[in-house]
Short mmCIF file of C-alpha atoms in Angstrom, two decimals:
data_model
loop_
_atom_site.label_atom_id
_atom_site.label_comp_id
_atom_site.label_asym_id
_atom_site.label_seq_id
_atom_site.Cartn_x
_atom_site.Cartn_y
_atom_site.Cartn_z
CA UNK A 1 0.00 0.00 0.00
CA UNK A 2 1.26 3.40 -0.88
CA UNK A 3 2.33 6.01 1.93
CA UNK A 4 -0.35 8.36 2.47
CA UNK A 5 1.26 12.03 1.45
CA UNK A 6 1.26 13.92 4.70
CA UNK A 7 2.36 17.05 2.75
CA UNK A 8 -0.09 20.40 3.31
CA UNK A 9 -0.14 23.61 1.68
CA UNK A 10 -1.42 26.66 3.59
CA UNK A 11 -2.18 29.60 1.56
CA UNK A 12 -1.38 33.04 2.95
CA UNK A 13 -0.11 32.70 6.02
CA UNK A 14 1.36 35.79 8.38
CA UNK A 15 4.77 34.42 9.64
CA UNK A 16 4.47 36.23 13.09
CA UNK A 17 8.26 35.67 14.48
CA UNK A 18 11.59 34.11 14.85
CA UNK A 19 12.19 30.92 16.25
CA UNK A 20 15.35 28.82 17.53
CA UNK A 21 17.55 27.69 15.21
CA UNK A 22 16.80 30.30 12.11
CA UNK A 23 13.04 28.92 11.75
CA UNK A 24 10.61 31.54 11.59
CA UNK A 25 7.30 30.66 13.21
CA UNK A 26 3.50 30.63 11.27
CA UNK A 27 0.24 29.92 12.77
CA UNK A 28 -1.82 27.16 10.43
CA UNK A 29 -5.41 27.33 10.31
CA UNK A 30 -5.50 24.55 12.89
CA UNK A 31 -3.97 26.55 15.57
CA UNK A 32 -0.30 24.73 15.32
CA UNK A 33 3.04 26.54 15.16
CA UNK A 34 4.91 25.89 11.75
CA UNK A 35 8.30 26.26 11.54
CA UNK A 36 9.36 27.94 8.16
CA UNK A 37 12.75 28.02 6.99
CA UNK A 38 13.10 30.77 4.30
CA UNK A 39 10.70 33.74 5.35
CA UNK A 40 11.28 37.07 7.45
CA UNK A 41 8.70 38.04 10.65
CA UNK A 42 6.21 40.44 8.10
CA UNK A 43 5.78 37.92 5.00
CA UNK A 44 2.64 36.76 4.13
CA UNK A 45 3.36 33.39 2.71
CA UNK A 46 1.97 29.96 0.95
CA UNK A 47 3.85 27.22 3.01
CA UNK A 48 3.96 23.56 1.72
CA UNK A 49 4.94 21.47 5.18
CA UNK A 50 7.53 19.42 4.99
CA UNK A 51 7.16 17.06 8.26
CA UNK A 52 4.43 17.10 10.37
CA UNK A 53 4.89 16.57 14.01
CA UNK A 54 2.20 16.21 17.19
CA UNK A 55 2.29 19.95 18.44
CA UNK A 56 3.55 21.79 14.94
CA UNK A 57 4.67 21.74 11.33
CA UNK A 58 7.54 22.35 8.97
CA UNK A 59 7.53 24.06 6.00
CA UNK A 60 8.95 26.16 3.54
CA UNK A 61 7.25 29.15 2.02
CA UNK A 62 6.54 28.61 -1.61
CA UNK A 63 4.56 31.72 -2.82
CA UNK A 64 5.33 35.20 -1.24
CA UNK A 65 1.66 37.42 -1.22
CA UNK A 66 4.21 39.83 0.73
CA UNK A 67 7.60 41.08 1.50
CA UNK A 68 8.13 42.11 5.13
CA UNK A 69 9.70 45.73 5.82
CA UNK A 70 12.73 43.70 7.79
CA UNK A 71 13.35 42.13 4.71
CA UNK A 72 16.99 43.32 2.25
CA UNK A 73 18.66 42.07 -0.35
CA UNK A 74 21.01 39.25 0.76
CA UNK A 75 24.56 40.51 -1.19
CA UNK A 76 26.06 36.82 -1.20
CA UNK A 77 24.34 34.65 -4.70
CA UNK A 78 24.78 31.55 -2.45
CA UNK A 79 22.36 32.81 -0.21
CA UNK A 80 19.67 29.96 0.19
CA UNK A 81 21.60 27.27 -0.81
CA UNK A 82 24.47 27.38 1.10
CA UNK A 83 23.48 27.23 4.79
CA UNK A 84 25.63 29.63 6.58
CA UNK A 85 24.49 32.83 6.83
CA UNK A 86 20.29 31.85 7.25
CA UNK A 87 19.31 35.89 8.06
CA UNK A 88 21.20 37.59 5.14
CA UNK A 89 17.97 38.15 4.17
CA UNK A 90 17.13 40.20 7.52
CA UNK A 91 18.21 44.01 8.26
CA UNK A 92 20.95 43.57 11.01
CA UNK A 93 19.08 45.78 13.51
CA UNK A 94 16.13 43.26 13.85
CA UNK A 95 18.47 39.93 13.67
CA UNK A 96 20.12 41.75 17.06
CA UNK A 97 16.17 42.20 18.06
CA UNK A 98 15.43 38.65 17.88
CA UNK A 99 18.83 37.05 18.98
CA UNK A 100 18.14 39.56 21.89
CA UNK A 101 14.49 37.86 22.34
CA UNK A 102 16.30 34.54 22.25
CA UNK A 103 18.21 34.59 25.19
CA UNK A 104 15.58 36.29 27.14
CA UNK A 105 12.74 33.87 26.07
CA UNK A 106 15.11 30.45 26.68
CA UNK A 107 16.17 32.18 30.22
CA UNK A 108 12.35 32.96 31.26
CA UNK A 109 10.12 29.86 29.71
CA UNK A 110 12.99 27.22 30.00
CA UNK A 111 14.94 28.08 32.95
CA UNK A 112 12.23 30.30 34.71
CA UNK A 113 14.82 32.16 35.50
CA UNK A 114 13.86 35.96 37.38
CA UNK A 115 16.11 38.44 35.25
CA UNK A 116 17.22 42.15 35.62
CA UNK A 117 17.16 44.68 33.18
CA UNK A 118 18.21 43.18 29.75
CA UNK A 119 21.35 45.76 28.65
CA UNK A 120 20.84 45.96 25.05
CA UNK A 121 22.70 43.13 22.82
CA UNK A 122 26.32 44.16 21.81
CA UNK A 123 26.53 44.33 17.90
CA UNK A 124 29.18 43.36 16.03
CA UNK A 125 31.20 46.42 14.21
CA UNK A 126 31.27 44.35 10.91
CA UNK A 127 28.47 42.59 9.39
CA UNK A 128 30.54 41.00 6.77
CA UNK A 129 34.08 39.80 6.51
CA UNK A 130 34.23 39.20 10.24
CA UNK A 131 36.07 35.53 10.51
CA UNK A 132 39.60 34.96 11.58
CA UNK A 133 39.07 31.32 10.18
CA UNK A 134 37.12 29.62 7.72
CA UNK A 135 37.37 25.35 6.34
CA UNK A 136 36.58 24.80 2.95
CA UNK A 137 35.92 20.98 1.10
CA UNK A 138 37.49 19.64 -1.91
CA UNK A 139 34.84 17.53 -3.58
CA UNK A 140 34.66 16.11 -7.52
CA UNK A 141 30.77 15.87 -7.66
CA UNK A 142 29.88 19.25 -6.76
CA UNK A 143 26.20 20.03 -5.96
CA UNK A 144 24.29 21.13 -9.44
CA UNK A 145 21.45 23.54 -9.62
CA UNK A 146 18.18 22.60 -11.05
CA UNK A 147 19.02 24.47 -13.88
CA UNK A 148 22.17 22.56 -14.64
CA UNK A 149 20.10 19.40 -13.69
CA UNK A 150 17.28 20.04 -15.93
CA UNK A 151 19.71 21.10 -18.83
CA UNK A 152 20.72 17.57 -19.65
CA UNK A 153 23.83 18.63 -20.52
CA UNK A 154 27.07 16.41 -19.77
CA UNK A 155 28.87 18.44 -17.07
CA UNK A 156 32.87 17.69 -17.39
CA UNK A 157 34.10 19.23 -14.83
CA UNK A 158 32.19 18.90 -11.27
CA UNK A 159 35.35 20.16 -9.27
CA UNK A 160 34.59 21.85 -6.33
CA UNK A 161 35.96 23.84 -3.05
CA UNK A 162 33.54 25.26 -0.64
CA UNK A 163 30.84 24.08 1.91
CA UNK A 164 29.00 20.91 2.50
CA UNK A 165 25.35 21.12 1.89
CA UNK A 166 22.81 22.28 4.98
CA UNK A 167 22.48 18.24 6.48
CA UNK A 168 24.41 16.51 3.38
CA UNK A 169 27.70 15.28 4.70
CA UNK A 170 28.68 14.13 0.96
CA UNK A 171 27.91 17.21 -1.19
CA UNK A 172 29.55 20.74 -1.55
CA UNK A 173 28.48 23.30 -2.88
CA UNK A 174 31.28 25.21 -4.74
CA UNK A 175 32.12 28.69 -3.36
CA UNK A 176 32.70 31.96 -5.41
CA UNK A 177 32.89 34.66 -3.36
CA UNK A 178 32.29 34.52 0.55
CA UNK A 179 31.48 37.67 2.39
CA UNK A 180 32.89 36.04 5.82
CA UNK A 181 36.46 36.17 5.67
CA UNK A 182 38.47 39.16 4.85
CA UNK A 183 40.57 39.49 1.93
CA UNK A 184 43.01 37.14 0.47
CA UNK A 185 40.79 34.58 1.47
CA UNK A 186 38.59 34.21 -1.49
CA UNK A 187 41.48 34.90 -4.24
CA UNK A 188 43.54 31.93 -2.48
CA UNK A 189 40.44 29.70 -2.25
CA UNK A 190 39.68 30.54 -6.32
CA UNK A 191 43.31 30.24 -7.46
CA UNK A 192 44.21 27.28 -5.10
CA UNK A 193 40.86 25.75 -6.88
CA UNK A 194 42.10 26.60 -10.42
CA UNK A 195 45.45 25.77 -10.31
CA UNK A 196 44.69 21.89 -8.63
CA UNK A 197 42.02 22.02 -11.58
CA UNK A 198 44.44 22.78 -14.37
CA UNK A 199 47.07 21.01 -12.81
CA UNK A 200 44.67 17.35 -13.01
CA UNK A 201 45.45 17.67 -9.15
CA UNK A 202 42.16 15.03 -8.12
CA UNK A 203 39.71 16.35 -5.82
CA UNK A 204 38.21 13.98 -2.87
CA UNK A 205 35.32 11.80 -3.57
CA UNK A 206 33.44 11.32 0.81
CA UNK A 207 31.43 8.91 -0.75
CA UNK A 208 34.17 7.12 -2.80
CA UNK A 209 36.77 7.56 -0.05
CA UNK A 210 39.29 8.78 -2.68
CA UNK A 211 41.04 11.77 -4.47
CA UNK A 212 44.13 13.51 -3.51
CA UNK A 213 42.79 17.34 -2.28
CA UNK A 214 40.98 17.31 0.51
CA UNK A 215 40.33 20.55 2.88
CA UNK A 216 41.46 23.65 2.99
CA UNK A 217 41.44 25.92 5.81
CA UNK A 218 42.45 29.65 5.99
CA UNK A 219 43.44 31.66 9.15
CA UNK A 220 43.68 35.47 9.29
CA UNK A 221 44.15 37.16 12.40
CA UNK A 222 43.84 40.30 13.98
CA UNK A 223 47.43 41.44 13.12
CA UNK A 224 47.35 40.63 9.62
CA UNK A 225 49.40 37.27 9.80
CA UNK A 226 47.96 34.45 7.65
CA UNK A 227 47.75 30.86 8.26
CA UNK A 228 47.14 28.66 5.04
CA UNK A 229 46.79 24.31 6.03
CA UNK A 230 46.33 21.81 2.86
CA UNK A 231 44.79 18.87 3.72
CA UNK A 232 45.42 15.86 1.60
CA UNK A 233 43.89 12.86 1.63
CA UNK A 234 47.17 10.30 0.99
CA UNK A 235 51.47 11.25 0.41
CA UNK A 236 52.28 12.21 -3.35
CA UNK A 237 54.89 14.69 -2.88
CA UNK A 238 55.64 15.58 -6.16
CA UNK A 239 52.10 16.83 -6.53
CA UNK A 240 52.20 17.97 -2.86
CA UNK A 241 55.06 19.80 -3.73
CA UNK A 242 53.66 21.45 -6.60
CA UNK A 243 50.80 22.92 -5.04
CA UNK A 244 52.53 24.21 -1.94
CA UNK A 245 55.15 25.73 -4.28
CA UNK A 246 52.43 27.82 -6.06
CA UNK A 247 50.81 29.04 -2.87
CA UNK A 248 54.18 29.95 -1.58
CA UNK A 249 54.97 32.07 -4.75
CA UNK A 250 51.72 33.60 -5.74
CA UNK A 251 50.83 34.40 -1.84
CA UNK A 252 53.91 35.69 0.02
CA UNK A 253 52.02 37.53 2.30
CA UNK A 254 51.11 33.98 4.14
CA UNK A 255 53.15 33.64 7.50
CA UNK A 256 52.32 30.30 8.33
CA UNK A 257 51.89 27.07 5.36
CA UNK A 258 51.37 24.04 6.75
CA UNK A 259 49.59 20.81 5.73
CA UNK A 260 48.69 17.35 6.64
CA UNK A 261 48.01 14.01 5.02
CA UNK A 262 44.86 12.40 6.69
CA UNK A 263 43.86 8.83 5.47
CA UNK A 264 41.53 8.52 7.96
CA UNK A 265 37.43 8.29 7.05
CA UNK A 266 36.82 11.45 8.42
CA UNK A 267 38.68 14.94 8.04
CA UNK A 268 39.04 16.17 11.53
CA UNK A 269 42.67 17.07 12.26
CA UNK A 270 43.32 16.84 15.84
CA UNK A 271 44.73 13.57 16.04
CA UNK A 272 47.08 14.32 12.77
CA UNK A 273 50.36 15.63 12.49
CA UNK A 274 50.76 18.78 11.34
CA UNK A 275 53.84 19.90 9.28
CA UNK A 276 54.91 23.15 8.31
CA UNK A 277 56.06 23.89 4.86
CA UNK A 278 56.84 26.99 4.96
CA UNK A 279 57.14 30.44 7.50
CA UNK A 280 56.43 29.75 10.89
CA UNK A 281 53.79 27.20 12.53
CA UNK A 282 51.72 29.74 13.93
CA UNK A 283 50.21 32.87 13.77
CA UNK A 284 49.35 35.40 16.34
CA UNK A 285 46.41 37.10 17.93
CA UNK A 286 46.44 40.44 19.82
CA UNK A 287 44.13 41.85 22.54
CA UNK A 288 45.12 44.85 25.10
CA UNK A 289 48.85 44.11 24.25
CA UNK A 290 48.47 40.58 25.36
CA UNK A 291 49.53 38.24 22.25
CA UNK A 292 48.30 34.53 22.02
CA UNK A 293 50.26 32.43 19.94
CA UNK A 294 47.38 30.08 17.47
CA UNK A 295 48.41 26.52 16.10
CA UNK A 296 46.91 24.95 13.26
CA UNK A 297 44.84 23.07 16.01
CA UNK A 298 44.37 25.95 18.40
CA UNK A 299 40.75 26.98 19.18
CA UNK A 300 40.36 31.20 19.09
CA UNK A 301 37.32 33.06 18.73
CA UNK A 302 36.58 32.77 15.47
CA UNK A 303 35.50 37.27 15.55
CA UNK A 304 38.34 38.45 17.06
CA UNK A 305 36.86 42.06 17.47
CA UNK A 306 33.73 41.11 19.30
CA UNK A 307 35.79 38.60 21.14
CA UNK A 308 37.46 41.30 22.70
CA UNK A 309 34.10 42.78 23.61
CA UNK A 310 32.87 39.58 24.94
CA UNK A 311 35.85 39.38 27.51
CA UNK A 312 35.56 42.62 28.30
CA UNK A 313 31.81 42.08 29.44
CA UNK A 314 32.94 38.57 31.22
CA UNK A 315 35.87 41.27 33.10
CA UNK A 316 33.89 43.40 34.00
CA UNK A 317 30.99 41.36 35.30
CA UNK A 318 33.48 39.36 37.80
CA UNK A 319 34.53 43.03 39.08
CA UNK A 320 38.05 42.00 40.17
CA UNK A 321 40.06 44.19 42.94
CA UNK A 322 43.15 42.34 42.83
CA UNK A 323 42.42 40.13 46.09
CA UNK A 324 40.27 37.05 44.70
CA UNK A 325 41.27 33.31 43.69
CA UNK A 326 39.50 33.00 39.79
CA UNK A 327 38.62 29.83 38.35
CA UNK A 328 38.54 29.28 34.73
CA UNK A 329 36.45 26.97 33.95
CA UNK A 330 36.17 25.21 30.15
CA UNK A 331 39.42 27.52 29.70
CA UNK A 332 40.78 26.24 26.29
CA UNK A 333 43.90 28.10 25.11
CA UNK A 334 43.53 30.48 28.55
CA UNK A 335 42.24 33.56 26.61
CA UNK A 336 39.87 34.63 29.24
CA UNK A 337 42.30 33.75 32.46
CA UNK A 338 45.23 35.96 30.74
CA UNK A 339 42.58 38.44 30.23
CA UNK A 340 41.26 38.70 33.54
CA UNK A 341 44.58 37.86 35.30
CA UNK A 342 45.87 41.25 35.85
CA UNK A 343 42.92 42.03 37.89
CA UNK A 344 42.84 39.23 40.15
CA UNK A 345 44.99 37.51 42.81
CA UNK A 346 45.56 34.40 40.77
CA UNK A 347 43.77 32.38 37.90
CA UNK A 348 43.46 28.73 38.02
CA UNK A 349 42.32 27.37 34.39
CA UNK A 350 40.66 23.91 33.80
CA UNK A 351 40.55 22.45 30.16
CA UNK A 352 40.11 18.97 28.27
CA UNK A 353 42.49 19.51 25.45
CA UNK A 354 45.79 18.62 26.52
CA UNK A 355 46.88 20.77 23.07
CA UNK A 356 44.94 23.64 24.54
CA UNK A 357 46.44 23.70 27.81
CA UNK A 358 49.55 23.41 26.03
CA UNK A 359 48.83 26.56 24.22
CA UNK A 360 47.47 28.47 27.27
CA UNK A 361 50.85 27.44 29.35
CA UNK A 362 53.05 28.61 26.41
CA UNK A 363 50.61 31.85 25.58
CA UNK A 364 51.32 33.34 29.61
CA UNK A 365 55.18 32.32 29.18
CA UNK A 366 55.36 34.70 26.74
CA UNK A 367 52.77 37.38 27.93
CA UNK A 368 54.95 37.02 31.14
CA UNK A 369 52.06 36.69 32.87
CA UNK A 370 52.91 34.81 36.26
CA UNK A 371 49.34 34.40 38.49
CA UNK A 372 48.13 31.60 35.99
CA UNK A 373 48.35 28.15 35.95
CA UNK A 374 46.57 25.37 33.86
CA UNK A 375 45.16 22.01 34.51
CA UNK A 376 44.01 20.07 31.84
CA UNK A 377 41.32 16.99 32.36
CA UNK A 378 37.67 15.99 32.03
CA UNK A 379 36.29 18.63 33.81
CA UNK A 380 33.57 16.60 35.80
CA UNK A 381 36.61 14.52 36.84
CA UNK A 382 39.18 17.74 37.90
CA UNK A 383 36.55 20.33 39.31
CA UNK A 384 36.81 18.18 42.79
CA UNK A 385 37.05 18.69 46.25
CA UNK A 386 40.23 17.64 46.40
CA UNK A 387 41.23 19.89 43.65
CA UNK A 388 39.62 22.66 45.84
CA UNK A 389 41.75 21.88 48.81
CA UNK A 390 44.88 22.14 46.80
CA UNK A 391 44.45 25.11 44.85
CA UNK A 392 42.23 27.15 46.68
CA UNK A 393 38.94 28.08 47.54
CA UNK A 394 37.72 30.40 44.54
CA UNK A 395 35.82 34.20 44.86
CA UNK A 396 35.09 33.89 41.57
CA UNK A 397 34.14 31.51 38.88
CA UNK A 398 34.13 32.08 35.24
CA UNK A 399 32.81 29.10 33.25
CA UNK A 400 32.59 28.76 29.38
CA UNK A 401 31.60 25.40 28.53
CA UNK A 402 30.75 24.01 25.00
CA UNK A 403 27.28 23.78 23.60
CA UNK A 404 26.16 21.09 25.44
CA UNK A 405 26.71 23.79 28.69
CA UNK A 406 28.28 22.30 31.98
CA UNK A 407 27.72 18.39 33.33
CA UNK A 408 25.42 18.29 36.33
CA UNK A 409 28.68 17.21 38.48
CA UNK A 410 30.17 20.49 37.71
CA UNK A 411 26.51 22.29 38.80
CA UNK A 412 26.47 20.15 41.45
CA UNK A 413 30.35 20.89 42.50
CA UNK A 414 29.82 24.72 42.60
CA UNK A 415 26.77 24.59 44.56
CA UNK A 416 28.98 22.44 46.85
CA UNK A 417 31.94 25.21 47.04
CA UNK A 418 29.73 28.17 47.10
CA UNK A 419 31.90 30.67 45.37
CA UNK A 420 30.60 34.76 45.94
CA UNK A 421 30.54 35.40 42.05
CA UNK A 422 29.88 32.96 38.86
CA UNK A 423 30.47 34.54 35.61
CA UNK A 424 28.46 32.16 32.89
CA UNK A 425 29.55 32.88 29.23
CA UNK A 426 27.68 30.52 26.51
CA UNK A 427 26.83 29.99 23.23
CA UNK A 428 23.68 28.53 23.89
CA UNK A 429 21.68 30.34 26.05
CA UNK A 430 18.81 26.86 26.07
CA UNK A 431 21.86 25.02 27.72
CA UNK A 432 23.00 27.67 30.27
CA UNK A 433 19.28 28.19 30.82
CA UNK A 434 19.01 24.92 32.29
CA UNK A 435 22.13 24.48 34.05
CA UNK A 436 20.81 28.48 35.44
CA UNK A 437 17.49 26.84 37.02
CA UNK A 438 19.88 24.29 38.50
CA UNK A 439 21.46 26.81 40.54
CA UNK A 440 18.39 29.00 41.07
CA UNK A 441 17.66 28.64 44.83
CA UNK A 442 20.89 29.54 45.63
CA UNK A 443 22.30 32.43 43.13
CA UNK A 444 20.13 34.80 41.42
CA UNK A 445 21.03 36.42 37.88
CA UNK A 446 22.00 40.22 38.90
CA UNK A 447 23.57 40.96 35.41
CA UNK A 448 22.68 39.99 32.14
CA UNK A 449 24.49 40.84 28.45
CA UNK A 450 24.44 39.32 24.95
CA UNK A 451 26.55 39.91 22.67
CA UNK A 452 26.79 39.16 18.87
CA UNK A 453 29.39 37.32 17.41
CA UNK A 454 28.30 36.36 14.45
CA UNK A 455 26.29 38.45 12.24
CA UNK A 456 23.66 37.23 9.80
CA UNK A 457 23.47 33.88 11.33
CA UNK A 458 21.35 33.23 14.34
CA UNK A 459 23.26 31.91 16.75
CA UNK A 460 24.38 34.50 19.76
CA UNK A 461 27.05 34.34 23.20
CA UNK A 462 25.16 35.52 26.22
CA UNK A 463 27.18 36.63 29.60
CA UNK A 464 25.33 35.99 32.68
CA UNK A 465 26.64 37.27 36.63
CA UNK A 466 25.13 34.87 39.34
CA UNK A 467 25.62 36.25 42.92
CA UNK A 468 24.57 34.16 45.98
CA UNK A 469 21.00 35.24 47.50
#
């Protein structure tokens, strides 16, 4: 028996707001949310549903009746197929409105939390060209359009080097110019691209498990240094040679050339070896005179402007005088504890990454910075009692964890050592709502601040003080 097509249309239909995770939100006749995917708060829409689901739908809008006044031209002609910047579409003032709405909404209805006066979300300076690092994918079946589809016609070359499709871990769609990354980055990606083409260097088949070319990834930082890493699937070093030759010669401006051979079935380099061709095997990032040497593995803010402004919320919110013990928890390369360090007694930084810590160790050698020190280890495992009675009992907490906010040990551990101040900086304010109604009854929010880090997507950092009742 055939599947019954569960597939709807509803014809003009308000889209009312923004929702988590880029969706915009639609009432259907029925009284159910939908969840649309390429429409603006202010559009009156047809939506064809896509999955239908107990308490709403999805959908994308396939007729527009009318164009919202939040609504601009998106100035990148990827925009809708590649997934990366979903609000493009959106005037910049309103995405800040509703990544504002975001944290406040996850905070109130999923934490429950009681908040102060919301300070008004901290924009970013640049709405473009705001990455210190972007990844690209070699593929040789790049994603066709429709047009290219429906045309029949025998397509030769398929090369690509770009960005995997939204949820397709096997296509990429091939990049011409991204608005992201500052200059050189889209003349090396192009020319890299050209040159492999010409040059019958093979591109990598995911699928296939095969081809020589396989990522690219291209780090600028804040003081103009350049970081350039080849990844290639398997050793050829004649080929090898030639590419990282031409790079070399027609980009002299890059400081750092590295690259890696990765056989493995998946493209992460963390576990690899990374070798420097050429220049040094770093570059380095600047902040308040403090400089933080960044590895091919290193993880940095990837805006380094509104990083700055993010740390300078997190210092300010702890309110050093020079007299407390800070803990840095989820430190990573120790950004935040050199930051803060010159206003506190000592900083004591936690971390997984044994790399990281590495970094972080080597980072306050060289900012001379002497009231730091760094543990590294699973954090639920570290943040003890034990480790409290040798290092100290801390006045202050800062804690940065990952998406997945912090394990309910680590809740359960400062609740347990009580300290007078908890600074919570995330980048997901549904997580760090719920580990905020965990500590509810005993610390109540007395500061609140998001800031923007990355402009014409939705996703938003949100800095949080917690002070004992």
């Amino acid at each position: 028996m055939a599947r019954k097509n569960r597939r709807q249309i509803f014809e003009n239909i308000a889209i009312i707001d923004a929702g988590a995770k880029g969706k915009s939100i639609a009432k259907a006749p029925d009284g159910k949310v939908i969840l649309v995917n390429n429409a603006v708060p202010g559009d009156v829409v047809d939506i064809q549903t896509t999955k239908k689901r107990k308490a709403y739908y999805e959908g994308s809008a396939t007729a527009f009746h009318k164009l919202s006044d939040k609504r601009i031209d998106p100035v990148c002609k990827h925009f809708g197929t590649c997934g990366g910047c979903r609000w493009q579409f959106m005037s910049y003032d309103h995405q800040l409105g509703y990544k504002q709405q975001e944290v406040v909404n996850n905070l109130t209805r999923l934490g429950k939390i009681e908040l102060p006066e919301v300070s008004p979300i901290l924009g970013s300076k640049k709405q473009f060209f705001y990455r210190n690092k972007m990844e690209f994918s070699f593929s040789d079946s790049r994603w066709l359009t429709l047009d290219e589809i429906e045309s029949g016609t025998d397509i030769e070359n398929r090369n690509a080097l770009g960005f995997h499709m939204p949820g397709m871990w096997d296509k990429i769609l091939d990049i011409d110019t991204c608005h992201l990354q500052e200059d050189p980055s889209n003349d090396i990606r192009n020319k890299v691209k050209d040159f492999a083409t010409k040059n019958e260097l093979s591109f990598y088949n995911a699928r296939k498990q095969e081809g020589f070319l396989r990522t690219l990834m291209i780090r600028i930082s804040s003081t103009g240094e350049i970081m350039v890493l080849v990844q290639f699937f398997y050793e050829n070093e004649e080929k090898r040679t030639l590419l990282l030759d031409y790079i070399s010669a027609e980009f002299p401006q890059i400081t750092s050339l590295l690259y890696v051979v990765n056989s493995k079935g998946n493209d992460t380099i963390y576990d690899q070896k990374v070798i420097c061709y050429k220049g040094k095997d770093h570059i380095e990032e600047e902040m308040e005179g403090l400089r933080f040497k960044i590895n091919a593995k290193s993880f940095y803010q990837t805006n380094s402007e509104q990083a700055y402004e993010l740390y300078k919320v997190t210092r300010d919110f702890a309110g050093l005088t020079g007299n407390e013990l800070v803990y840095d928890l989820y430190t990573g390369t120790g950004t935040i504890a050199q930051f803060v360090a010159k206003k506190a007694k000592k900083v004591i930084g936690v971390e997984a990454v044994p790399e990281a810590i590495d970094d972080a160790k080597e980072n306050a050698k060289r900012n001379t910075i002497d009231n730091v020190e760094f543990y590294v280890g699973d954090m639920k495992k570290v943040f003890t009692q034990d480790f409290i009675t040798q290092h100290g009992q801390p006045e202050v907490v800062i804690t940065d964890p990952p998406r997945d906010g912090m394990h309910k040990d680590v809740v359960a551990q400062l609740l347990n050592i009580l300290p007078q101040k908890i600074v919570y900086v995330s980048c997901n304010s549904a997580t760090q709502a719920r580990d905020l109604a965990l500590l509810d009854d005993t610390y109540k929010v007395t500061k609140l601040q998001p800031v923007d880090m990355f402009p014409q997507t939705y996703h938003v950092e949100n800095v949080v003080l917690l002070e004992k009742r």
